[in-house]
Amino acid sequence: MYIPTIADMFAAHTRIKPFIHRTPVLTSEYINSVAGAELFFKCENLQKAGAFKARGASNAVFGLTDEQAARGVATHSSGNHGTCLSYAAGRRGIPCTVVMPRTAPQAKKDAVRGYGGRVVECEPSTTSREAVFAEVVAETGAEFVHPYNDHRVIAGQATCSTELIAQVDGLDAVIAPIGGGGMVSGTCLTISNFAPAIKIYAAEPEQADDAYRSFKAGRIIADDAPNTVADGLKVPLKDLTWHFVKNHVTDILTASEDEIVDAMKLIWKRMKIVVEPSSAVPLATILKNKGVFAGKRVGVIITGGNVDLDKLPWQ
Amino acid sequence: MYIPTIADMFAAHTRIKPFIHRTPVLTSEYINSVAGAELFFKCENLQKAGAFKARGASNAVFGLTDEQAARGVATHSSGNHGTCLSYAAGRRGIPCTVVMPRTAPQAKKDAVRGYGGRVVECEPSTTSREAVFAEVVAETGAEFVHPYNDHRVIAGQATCSTELIAQVDGLDAVIAPIGGGGMVSGTCLTISNFAPAIKIYAAEPEQADDAYRSFKAGRIIADDAPNTVADGLKVPLKDLTWHFVKNHVTDILTASEDEIVDAMKLIWKRMKIVVEPSSAVPLATILKNKGVFAGKRVGVIITGGNVDLDKLPWQ
């Protein structure tokens, strides 16, 4: 297991700069007054392809040799990683295949295709996904880019916090949602090197709290098919992300489905930005744990804005 | 009639800087590819109180003498101007009264009160509004700040384009929605002084096209109770705004209700920002008049983001 270093983060940032946005940090006086803290929202919903995963995917794609690149990239993801890998591959002009359950939302399939990627459908089971994915790789020789348990991906995600701490002085804490732990691991990589006094929190839905339970138990616990409105956060930790979480995270906080939806609506209403449910989990946990953050300056990673505008969770 | 000058814009910018955001300019490669032009969206939906009207309202409020200020400010508006005047008055710590039809949405009344303003209800008719407003002014001695036909307000709105042309080089055109013409007049004031080669377009709903008809006729034509989803754009031009429109606007373009809603949804979906229907009218007209903007660099004023999240127009 290769653990990415801060040098990998620097190399990633140089490599991906032409293909990503340096996203803005937004604030809301109203939300600060409600939270009793100063919150600085790093808006990766305004990132290319609508999610921070454009960073890690771009780092993986543009780090390939020409020979590797010619065979393309592949992944399995019905979420933002598939879309963002397709985006990055499209920018390099190489093939990208995304294996997705046939039951995945049409919008997700369209998003991959919109950037030029190919969708290969599998049955909605791990067995089918693995079998179909193996076929794809055997056929194409494509490079597998895992959604999060991949040092190239983590080094790419780490560039987000590098920007954040350059944009906002004197942060006391940073909080990001946790699913598989890619963004949290990247945050740990950057913060533990550059600003070790900043505390790192992870935020997770109560209904998919495997990282929380892993953190408390001291070993990876994987949920069996968790269900939450924060659909980007259903996946479990893996060895590489567990390494960062167990060594650098101060605490993992959880929020209920209603709290997540309320926080999401609050962000839309007061900050005028479109964020997906996963992005609202940190604010939900801040509002639920005001004592932890009272009077603090807190960086909040808004991870993405890819949401079905015809099916909003408060309707 | 006092016509504000570029010196008034400079004074306004200095005066209001502590109370407004220098809003970001966002772009979307996808929308550019659809439009066949390079669009630069000046995001006043991210402005204080969610609309550009915080600029003009702040300029009016902070330009008052202490004696005037002590008596407070008043306006009639069921839209963003009322909210923004309440915001600005709250920042100065002076009273603000907004006369509003009792039938106005609860959310609009709550928004005024949320910033500390007082709502006084009238019947939904011009006669009642004028009578109730006259009573308020007689009682309080408050300074009337008109939503747009006011040189202080126009000088304030003019600061938006001053920022835009500093943020984006080489614009060929700027387009803004037109209702009463406050933002368009401010745009004219700045652009005609600083960058007269930039063409100024105004965008209006077909169903409230009084500015369009005025422009073609060469005199102010006021609609009788127009109805459009772009509820910020129902009001008519007045003498001061007509002065700017007739002298500096290149053309006024119109879009249908469906085109406005489609453009609004496109902005939400691809740019991940919450914009109100009025803000989408410029993009709707650009997509309808591609020949006018083909290959051009166009500044697009996103005027506000105050929308009822429980009643979206595509649902």
XYZ file of C-alpha atoms in Angstrom:
630
model
C 0.000 0.000 0.000
C 1.573 3.239 -1.142
C 0.636 6.187 1.055
C 0.608 9.461 -0.865
C 2.849 12.252 0.416
C 2.628 16.010 0.389
C 4.972 15.926 -2.622
C 2.313 13.907 -4.434
C -0.207 16.603 -3.570
C 2.066 19.293 -5.043
C 2.642 17.241 -8.181
C -1.111 16.700 -8.452
C -1.873 20.399 -8.120
C 0.559 21.343 -10.871
C -0.744 18.560 -13.090
C -4.468 19.279 -12.738
C -4.507 23.096 -12.579
C -5.433 23.539 -16.249
C -8.410 21.207 -15.850
C -9.982 22.289 -12.586
C -11.415 25.464 -11.076
C -9.901 27.102 -8.009
C -13.358 27.144 -6.468
C -14.525 30.120 -4.399
C -15.050 30.151 -0.644
C -18.474 31.561 0.252
C -19.848 32.702 3.590
C -23.256 33.498 5.016
C -23.683 35.842 7.954
C -27.081 34.340 8.596
C -25.813 30.774 8.783
C -22.933 31.943 10.993
C -25.452 33.501 13.370
C -27.436 30.272 13.502
C -24.326 28.119 13.956
C -22.563 30.388 16.436
C -19.374 29.891 14.448
C -17.634 31.369 11.413
C -18.108 28.992 8.524
C -16.152 29.132 5.262
C -17.734 27.013 2.573
C -15.299 25.672 -0.039
C -17.597 25.327 -3.013
C -16.649 22.217 -4.939
C -20.188 22.118 -6.270
C -18.825 24.824 -8.585
C -15.961 22.503 -9.590
C -15.717 21.086 -13.115
C -18.339 18.355 -13.605
C -19.975 19.571 -10.393
C -17.872 17.763 -7.790
C -14.476 17.677 -6.068
C -13.904 14.301 -7.680
C -12.750 16.127 -10.814
C -9.515 16.728 -8.878
C -8.621 13.128 -8.111
C -9.870 11.846 -11.444
C -7.840 14.456 -13.337
C -4.732 13.597 -11.353
C -5.104 9.913 -12.149
C -5.818 10.506 -15.843
C -3.099 13.085 -16.499
C -0.521 11.083 -14.546
C -0.752 8.138 -16.944
C 2.004 7.482 -19.450
C 0.960 7.902 -23.086
C 0.980 4.146 -23.472
C -1.293 3.609 -20.466
C -3.493 6.466 -21.521
C -4.029 5.009 -24.969
C -5.789 2.034 -23.378
C -8.077 4.346 -21.453
C -9.438 4.329 -17.925
C -12.269 2.452 -16.264
C -14.145 2.529 -13.003
C -17.324 1.387 -11.338
C -19.374 4.207 -9.881
C -22.917 5.358 -10.183
C -21.983 8.686 -8.663
C -19.746 11.687 -9.204
C -16.533 9.703 -9.667
C -17.828 8.115 -12.869
C -18.864 11.508 -14.247
C -15.606 13.144 -13.227
C -13.443 10.348 -14.628
C -15.315 10.726 -17.899
C -14.696 14.489 -17.732
C -10.951 14.041 -17.161
C -10.594 11.351 -19.839
C -12.468 13.602 -22.238
C -10.020 16.428 -21.555
C -7.107 14.090 -22.329
C -8.950 12.593 -25.285
C -8.740 8.978 -24.103
C -11.433 6.295 -23.669
C -13.304 5.961 -20.403
C -15.615 3.135 -19.384
C -17.884 3.328 -16.366
C -19.614 0.186 -15.092
C -22.946 1.098 -13.537
C -25.970 -0.862 -12.346
C -28.714 -0.843 -14.983
C -30.949 0.545 -12.218
C -28.811 3.709 -11.798
C -30.611 6.983 -12.567
C -30.720 7.879 -16.247
C -29.273 11.308 -15.384
C -26.094 9.659 -14.053
C -25.672 7.617 -17.221
C -26.307 10.716 -19.331
C -23.721 12.678 -17.338
C -20.985 10.096 -18.081
C -21.953 10.043 -21.759
C -22.164 13.833 -21.871
C -18.407 14.027 -21.293
C -17.726 11.312 -23.867
C -17.479 8.266 -21.588
C -19.012 4.842 -22.235
C -21.479 3.281 -19.801
C -21.522 -0.508 -19.430
C -24.423 -1.777 -17.389
C -24.313 -4.556 -14.809
C -26.905 -6.055 -12.498
C -27.307 -4.226 -9.186
C -25.125 -6.657 -7.203
C -21.471 -6.718 -6.229
C -20.952 -10.072 -7.981
C -22.281 -8.782 -11.282
C -20.404 -5.505 -10.997
C -17.090 -7.269 -10.387
C -17.654 -9.739 -13.212
C -18.637 -7.074 -15.719
C -15.811 -4.810 -14.639
C -13.273 -7.628 -15.041
C -14.533 -8.182 -18.585
C -14.159 -4.490 -19.415
C -10.574 -4.428 -18.182
C -9.731 -7.681 -19.960
C -11.127 -6.327 -23.220
C -9.617 -2.867 -23.136
C -6.576 -3.053 -20.866
C -7.948 0.118 -19.273
C -6.382 1.520 -16.119
C -8.639 1.078 -13.105
C -9.160 4.306 -11.175
C -10.846 3.490 -7.881
C -13.260 6.165 -6.607
C -11.230 6.734 -3.430
C -8.878 3.931 -2.383
C -6.200 5.114 -4.791
C -3.163 7.232 -3.930
C -3.480 9.280 -7.121
C -7.077 10.099 -6.304
C -6.299 11.053 -2.705
C -3.387 13.278 -3.790
C -5.788 15.003 -6.176
C -8.493 15.540 -3.547
C -5.798 16.935 -1.227
C -5.459 19.972 -3.491
C -8.853 21.185 -2.281
C -7.684 21.891 1.257
C -4.454 23.387 -0.050
C -6.555 26.021 -1.774
C -8.842 26.419 1.228
C -6.068 27.240 3.682
C -4.608 29.713 1.188
C -8.031 31.345 0.819
C -8.912 31.539 4.541
C -6.523 32.444 7.336
C -6.618 31.111 10.854
C -8.960 28.160 10.516
C -9.532 26.176 13.705
C -11.148 23.208 12.009
C -12.087 21.698 8.671
C -15.040 19.393 8.186
C -15.909 17.232 5.188
C -18.463 14.514 4.519
C -17.224 10.950 4.688
C -18.275 8.012 2.562
C -15.318 6.004 1.323
C -13.035 8.660 2.774
C -11.313 10.044 -0.323
C -11.950 13.722 0.426
C -11.281 13.262 4.134
C -8.001 11.480 3.373
C -6.911 14.249 1.034
C -7.833 16.800 3.690
C -5.756 14.874 6.242
C -2.810 14.705 3.864
C -2.743 18.466 3.365
C -3.708 19.671 6.825
C -1.448 17.307 8.770
C 1.511 18.594 6.761
C 0.729 22.295 6.421
C -1.388 23.195 9.412
C -1.420 20.400 11.972
C -3.128 22.648 14.540
C -6.316 22.596 12.453
C -8.669 19.889 13.659
C -10.203 17.618 11.053
C -13.779 16.420 11.427
C -15.725 14.043 9.237
C -19.519 14.141 8.903
C -21.659 11.122 8.100
C -25.358 10.246 7.828
C -26.636 8.296 10.848
C -28.166 5.860 8.394
C -24.785 5.099 6.818
C -22.536 5.476 9.853
C -20.002 2.772 9.104
C -17.070 5.216 9.236
C -18.290 6.487 12.600
C -18.508 2.947 13.940
C -15.145 2.058 12.402
C -13.574 5.086 14.043
C -14.976 4.163 17.450
C -14.076 0.469 17.060
C -10.576 1.066 15.715
C -11.088 -1.159 12.675
C -12.968 -0.962 9.371
C -16.624 -1.891 9.676
C -18.548 -2.014 6.393
C -22.284 -1.508 6.285
C -24.475 -3.877 4.371
C -26.401 -1.704 1.882
C -26.986 1.459 3.907
C -29.755 3.787 2.774
C -29.535 7.568 2.974
C -30.556 10.653 1.016
C -26.820 11.458 0.961
C -26.263 8.931 -1.787
C -22.604 9.792 -2.264
C -21.791 8.508 1.217
C -22.956 4.902 1.135
C -19.586 3.300 0.406
C -17.234 1.888 3.088
C -13.711 2.880 4.102
C -10.829 0.920 2.552
C -7.274 0.372 3.764
C -5.746 3.540 2.360
C -8.481 5.895 3.498
C -8.656 4.126 6.875
C -4.960 4.923 7.318
C -5.671 8.659 7.093
C -8.893 8.596 9.078
C -7.501 6.696 12.034
C -4.327 8.795 12.206
C -5.574 12.327 11.590
C -9.300 12.728 12.188
C -10.333 14.336 15.485
C -13.875 13.020 15.436
C -16.683 11.765 13.206
C -20.099 13.340 13.734
C -23.410 12.098 12.410
C -26.765 13.610 11.428
C -30.237 12.262 10.730
C -31.922 12.298 7.341
C -34.184 15.209 8.351
C -31.237 17.199 9.658
C -29.377 16.650 6.399
C -32.317 17.768 4.260
C -32.924 20.824 6.471
C -29.245 21.812 6.202
C -29.343 21.308 2.432
C -32.376 23.562 2.087
C -30.781 26.154 4.360
C -27.714 26.275 2.093
C -29.841 26.632 -1.042
C -32.013 29.288 0.538
C -29.394 31.492 2.172
C -26.274 30.865 0.082
C -28.041 30.570 -3.291
C -26.052 27.562 -4.382
C -27.184 24.137 -5.554
C -25.621 21.436 -3.392
C -26.321 17.718 -3.263
C -27.458 16.080 -0.016
C -23.992 14.688 0.804
C -22.631 18.233 0.823
C -25.060 19.267 3.537
C -24.023 16.629 6.071
C -21.187 18.734 7.563
C -23.477 21.725 8.204
C -26.106 19.388 9.658
C -23.568 18.041 12.147
C -22.276 21.534 12.984
C -25.802 22.708 13.814
C -26.272 19.584 15.926
C -22.969 19.944 17.799
C -22.758 23.677 18.360
C -20.578 23.247 21.449
C -17.828 21.649 19.381
C -17.594 24.572 16.964
C -18.705 27.567 19.076
C -16.763 30.698 18.119
C -14.441 28.716 15.849
C -13.407 29.415 12.278
C -14.423 26.312 10.365
C -13.757 25.313 6.764
C -16.686 23.321 5.383
C -16.164 21.306 2.213
C -19.174 21.477 -0.097
C -18.434 18.368 -2.096
C -20.783 18.554 -5.064
C -23.894 19.930 -6.686
C -25.168 17.097 -8.830
C -28.776 16.685 -7.862
C -31.964 15.808 -9.721
C -33.820 19.136 -9.890
C -37.071 17.290 -10.544
C -36.816 15.224 -7.353
C -35.737 17.441 -4.499
C -35.695 15.721 -1.110
C -37.946 18.270 0.607
C -40.773 17.776 -1.840
C -34.642 65.319 -12.706
C -31.067 64.809 -11.553
C -29.144 62.410 -13.754
C -26.455 60.555 -11.808
C -22.892 60.862 -13.094
C -19.895 58.561 -13.054
C -18.661 60.523 -10.028
C -21.835 59.458 -8.231
C -21.008 55.842 -9.088
C -17.507 56.239 -7.624
C -18.889 57.827 -4.477
C -21.441 55.031 -4.223
C -18.803 52.323 -4.565
C -16.678 53.807 -1.799
C -19.726 54.279 0.408
C -21.197 50.784 0.041
C -18.062 48.627 -0.115
C -18.244 47.582 3.568
C -21.836 46.410 3.119
C -21.795 44.517 -0.154
C -19.973 41.566 -1.652
C -17.757 41.906 -4.703
C -19.646 39.027 -6.279
C -17.820 36.418 -8.336
C -18.065 35.949 -12.097
C -18.825 32.336 -13.017
C -18.617 30.582 -16.355
C -19.872 27.312 -17.806
C -18.149 25.658 -20.740
C -21.303 23.695 -21.412
C -23.547 26.758 -21.598
C -20.951 28.483 -23.782
C -21.045 25.538 -26.172
C -24.840 25.705 -26.322
C -24.870 29.488 -26.763
C -21.997 29.683 -29.236
C -20.622 32.593 -27.216
C -18.438 33.198 -24.161
C -20.708 34.118 -21.289
C -19.506 35.650 -18.011
C -22.160 35.517 -15.328
C -21.911 38.278 -12.723
C -23.513 36.546 -9.755
C -25.558 39.084 -7.840
C -27.631 36.193 -6.527
C -24.636 35.805 -4.199
C -24.957 39.465 -3.177
C -26.024 40.453 0.358
C -29.743 39.795 0.820
C -29.655 37.785 -2.396
C -29.957 40.544 -4.990
C -28.104 43.427 -6.688
C -30.597 45.778 -5.082
C -28.452 45.696 -1.938
C -26.121 48.036 -3.858
C -28.612 50.805 -4.623
C -30.386 50.476 -1.294
C -27.094 50.690 0.618
C -26.053 53.748 -1.352
C -29.323 55.515 -0.566
C -29.246 54.572 3.132
C -25.597 55.379 3.807
C -25.807 58.622 1.849
C -28.384 60.098 4.247
C -27.395 62.760 6.769
C -27.649 61.635 10.391
C -30.747 63.772 10.769
C -32.454 62.176 7.771
C -31.300 58.741 8.817
C -32.840 59.116 12.262
C -36.288 59.340 10.653
C -35.643 56.144 8.719
C -36.401 55.037 5.179
C -39.540 53.739 3.505
C -40.516 52.159 0.227
C -43.235 50.187 -1.435
C -42.033 46.920 -2.917
C -43.082 43.326 -2.629
C -39.788 42.227 -4.134
C -36.050 42.401 -3.596
C -35.886 46.168 -3.119
C -37.933 45.975 0.065
C -35.715 43.216 1.452
C -32.530 44.997 0.447
C -33.638 48.350 1.855
C -34.384 46.571 5.125
C -30.927 44.971 4.971
C -29.194 48.331 4.416
C -31.237 50.119 7.090
C -30.433 47.308 9.498
C -26.729 47.749 8.819
C -27.026 51.469 9.589
C -29.311 50.781 12.543
C -32.182 52.969 11.358
C -35.906 52.243 10.919
C -37.217 50.893 7.625
C -40.864 50.573 6.621
C -41.956 48.599 3.575
C -45.510 48.946 2.309
C -46.617 45.698 0.744
C -49.953 44.296 -0.464
C -51.471 41.991 2.154
C -51.559 39.359 -0.621
C -47.745 39.366 -1.032
C -46.050 36.029 -0.277
C -45.354 35.398 3.406
C -41.718 34.706 2.538
C -41.300 38.255 1.225
C -42.758 39.738 4.400
C -40.555 37.476 6.503
C -37.483 38.534 4.533
C -38.094 42.236 5.280
C -38.682 41.465 8.952
C -35.669 39.153 9.067
C -33.404 42.158 8.504
C -35.277 44.215 11.078
C -37.671 46.155 8.820
C -41.355 46.790 9.459
C -44.009 45.635 6.997
C -47.168 47.734 6.629
C -49.844 46.044 4.589
C -52.083 47.711 2.012
C -54.765 46.428 -0.302
C -53.476 45.082 -3.618
C -54.265 48.249 -5.588
C -52.256 51.324 -6.543
C -54.750 53.615 -4.793
C -54.439 51.782 -1.488
C -50.658 51.507 -1.771
C -50.263 55.235 -2.393
C -52.630 56.148 0.439
C -50.978 53.822 2.951
C -47.522 54.923 1.869
C -48.429 58.606 2.281
C -49.620 57.845 5.822
C -46.343 56.093 6.655
C -44.283 59.039 5.441
C -46.522 61.554 7.217
C -46.193 59.625 10.478
C -42.470 58.910 10.390
C -40.912 61.529 8.133
C -39.047 58.627 6.548
C -37.003 59.155 3.392
C -38.631 57.518 0.360
C -36.236 55.295 -1.572
C -37.848 54.386 -4.879
C -36.974 50.883 -6.161
C -35.353 52.259 -9.329
C -36.355 55.775 -10.358
C -33.878 57.334 -7.940
C -30.433 58.671 -8.792
C -28.920 57.230 -5.593
C -30.251 53.794 -6.425
C -29.016 53.923 -10.009
C -25.540 55.083 -8.914
C -25.473 52.103 -6.546
C -26.530 49.581 -9.189
C -23.846 51.044 -11.483
C -21.142 49.601 -9.203
C -22.033 46.108 -10.434
C -20.767 46.707 -13.964
C -17.736 48.539 -12.628
C -16.742 45.303 -10.916
C -17.682 43.209 -13.942
C -15.424 45.064 -16.375
C -12.582 44.854 -13.858
C -13.142 41.108 -13.515
C -13.458 40.293 -17.234
C -11.353 41.775 -20.021
C -12.497 42.460 -23.522
C -16.250 42.185 -23.218
C -18.188 42.831 -26.417
C -21.562 43.149 -24.732
C -23.366 43.194 -21.402
C -26.933 42.037 -20.949
C -29.231 42.504 -17.968
C -32.911 41.918 -17.321
C -35.170 44.957 -17.486
C -38.202 45.713 -15.354
C -38.209 49.280 -14.098
C -34.730 49.686 -15.535
C -32.621 50.327 -12.418
C -29.935 47.756 -13.176
C -29.926 48.579 -16.880
C -29.569 52.291 -16.104
C -26.675 51.620 -13.741
C -25.075 49.448 -16.417
C -25.500 52.271 -18.957
C -23.994 54.792 -16.566
C -20.836 52.736 -16.061
C -20.358 51.266 -19.508
C -21.055 54.478 -21.439
C -18.332 56.205 -19.416
C -15.710 53.489 -19.079
C -16.141 51.228 -22.058
C -18.448 52.776 -24.640
C -17.528 50.121 -27.198
C -19.372 47.488 -25.152
C -22.928 47.072 -26.382
C -25.679 47.059 -23.783
C -28.664 44.772 -24.189
C -31.740 44.470 -22.015
C -33.789 41.276 -21.706
C -37.486 41.187 -20.918
C -40.289 38.621 -20.673
C -42.600 38.658 -23.710
C -45.501 38.757 -21.269
C -44.240 41.978 -19.673
C -42.642 43.629 -22.696
C -43.456 47.241 -21.924
C -39.789 48.297 -22.032
C -39.424 46.594 -25.408
C -42.469 48.415 -26.753
C -41.318 51.674 -25.194
C -37.919 51.294 -26.834
C -39.448 50.674 -30.250
C -42.006 53.472 -29.845
C -39.558 56.024 -28.473
C -41.710 56.864 -25.442
C -42.631 55.164 -22.161
C -45.446 52.666 -22.487
C -46.640 51.120 -19.219
C -48.322 47.738 -19.143
C -51.510 47.230 -17.263
C -50.812 44.429 -14.765
C -48.506 42.176 -16.770
C -48.149 38.578 -15.664
C -44.883 36.635 -15.859
C -42.902 34.051 -13.902
C -40.138 36.692 -13.808
C -41.934 38.573 -11.064
C -39.156 41.104 -10.572
C -39.761 42.510 -14.050
C -43.402 43.576 -13.979
C -42.854 47.268 -13.217
C -42.693 50.020 -15.888
C -39.891 52.389 -16.881
C -39.910 55.860 -15.318
C -38.374 59.129 -16.508
C -34.885 58.589 -15.080
C -34.470 55.015 -16.238
C -36.004 55.872 -19.614
C -33.288 58.498 -20.039
C -30.589 55.808 -19.812
C -32.438 53.191 -21.820
C -33.212 55.425 -24.770
C -29.696 56.882 -24.923
C -27.469 53.867 -24.301
C -29.211 50.555 -24.918
C -28.448 48.812 -28.227
C -31.527 46.597 -28.202
C -34.147 44.977 -25.985
C -34.747 41.262 -26.555
C -37.650 39.212 -25.253
C -38.269 35.578 -24.285
C -41.339 33.458 -23.611
C -42.264 32.027 -20.228
C -41.119 28.538 -21.248
C -37.825 29.855 -22.534
C -37.250 31.699 -19.259
C -37.988 28.626 -17.137
C -35.782 26.434 -19.353
C -32.901 28.899 -19.049
C -33.392 29.093 -15.283
C -33.236 25.328 -14.948
C -30.179 25.191 -17.210
C -28.375 27.659 -14.933
C -29.286 25.684 -11.792
C -28.300 22.406 -13.386
C -25.006 23.337 -14.992
C -23.781 26.259 -12.885
C -25.040 24.946 -9.515
C -26.421 28.282 -8.443
C -29.892 29.256 -7.282
C -31.236 32.090 -9.436
C -34.697 33.592 -9.577
C -36.674 33.579 -12.832
C -35.885 37.241 -13.633
C -32.184 36.360 -13.638
C -32.679 33.789 -16.357
C -34.266 36.131 -18.897
C -30.917 37.312 -20.357
C -29.725 33.742 -21.005
C -33.128 32.875 -22.484
C -32.804 35.739 -24.969
C -29.184 34.863 -25.786
C -30.187 31.302 -26.630
C -33.030 32.660 -28.763
C -30.864 35.208 -30.614
C -27.652 33.290 -31.164
C -26.783 35.346 -34.230
C -26.568 38.523 -32.165
C -24.028 37.061 -29.737
C -22.156 34.472 -31.845
C -18.487 34.319 -30.860
C -18.835 37.349 -28.595
C -17.691 37.805 -24.997
C -20.838 38.689 -23.114
C -21.310 39.778 -19.506
C -24.606 38.464 -18.155
C -26.008 40.018 -14.992
C -27.553 37.414 -12.692
C -29.739 39.767 -10.693
C -30.908 37.696 -7.745
C -31.531 34.351 -6.130
C -34.608 34.875 -4.002
C -36.968 32.118 -4.994
C -39.482 29.965 -3.157
C -37.791 26.555 -3.005
C -41.133 24.905 -2.363
C -42.688 26.279 -5.557
C -40.225 25.949 -8.398
C -41.619 26.961 -11.785
C -40.743 23.691 -13.510
C -42.756 21.622 -11.109
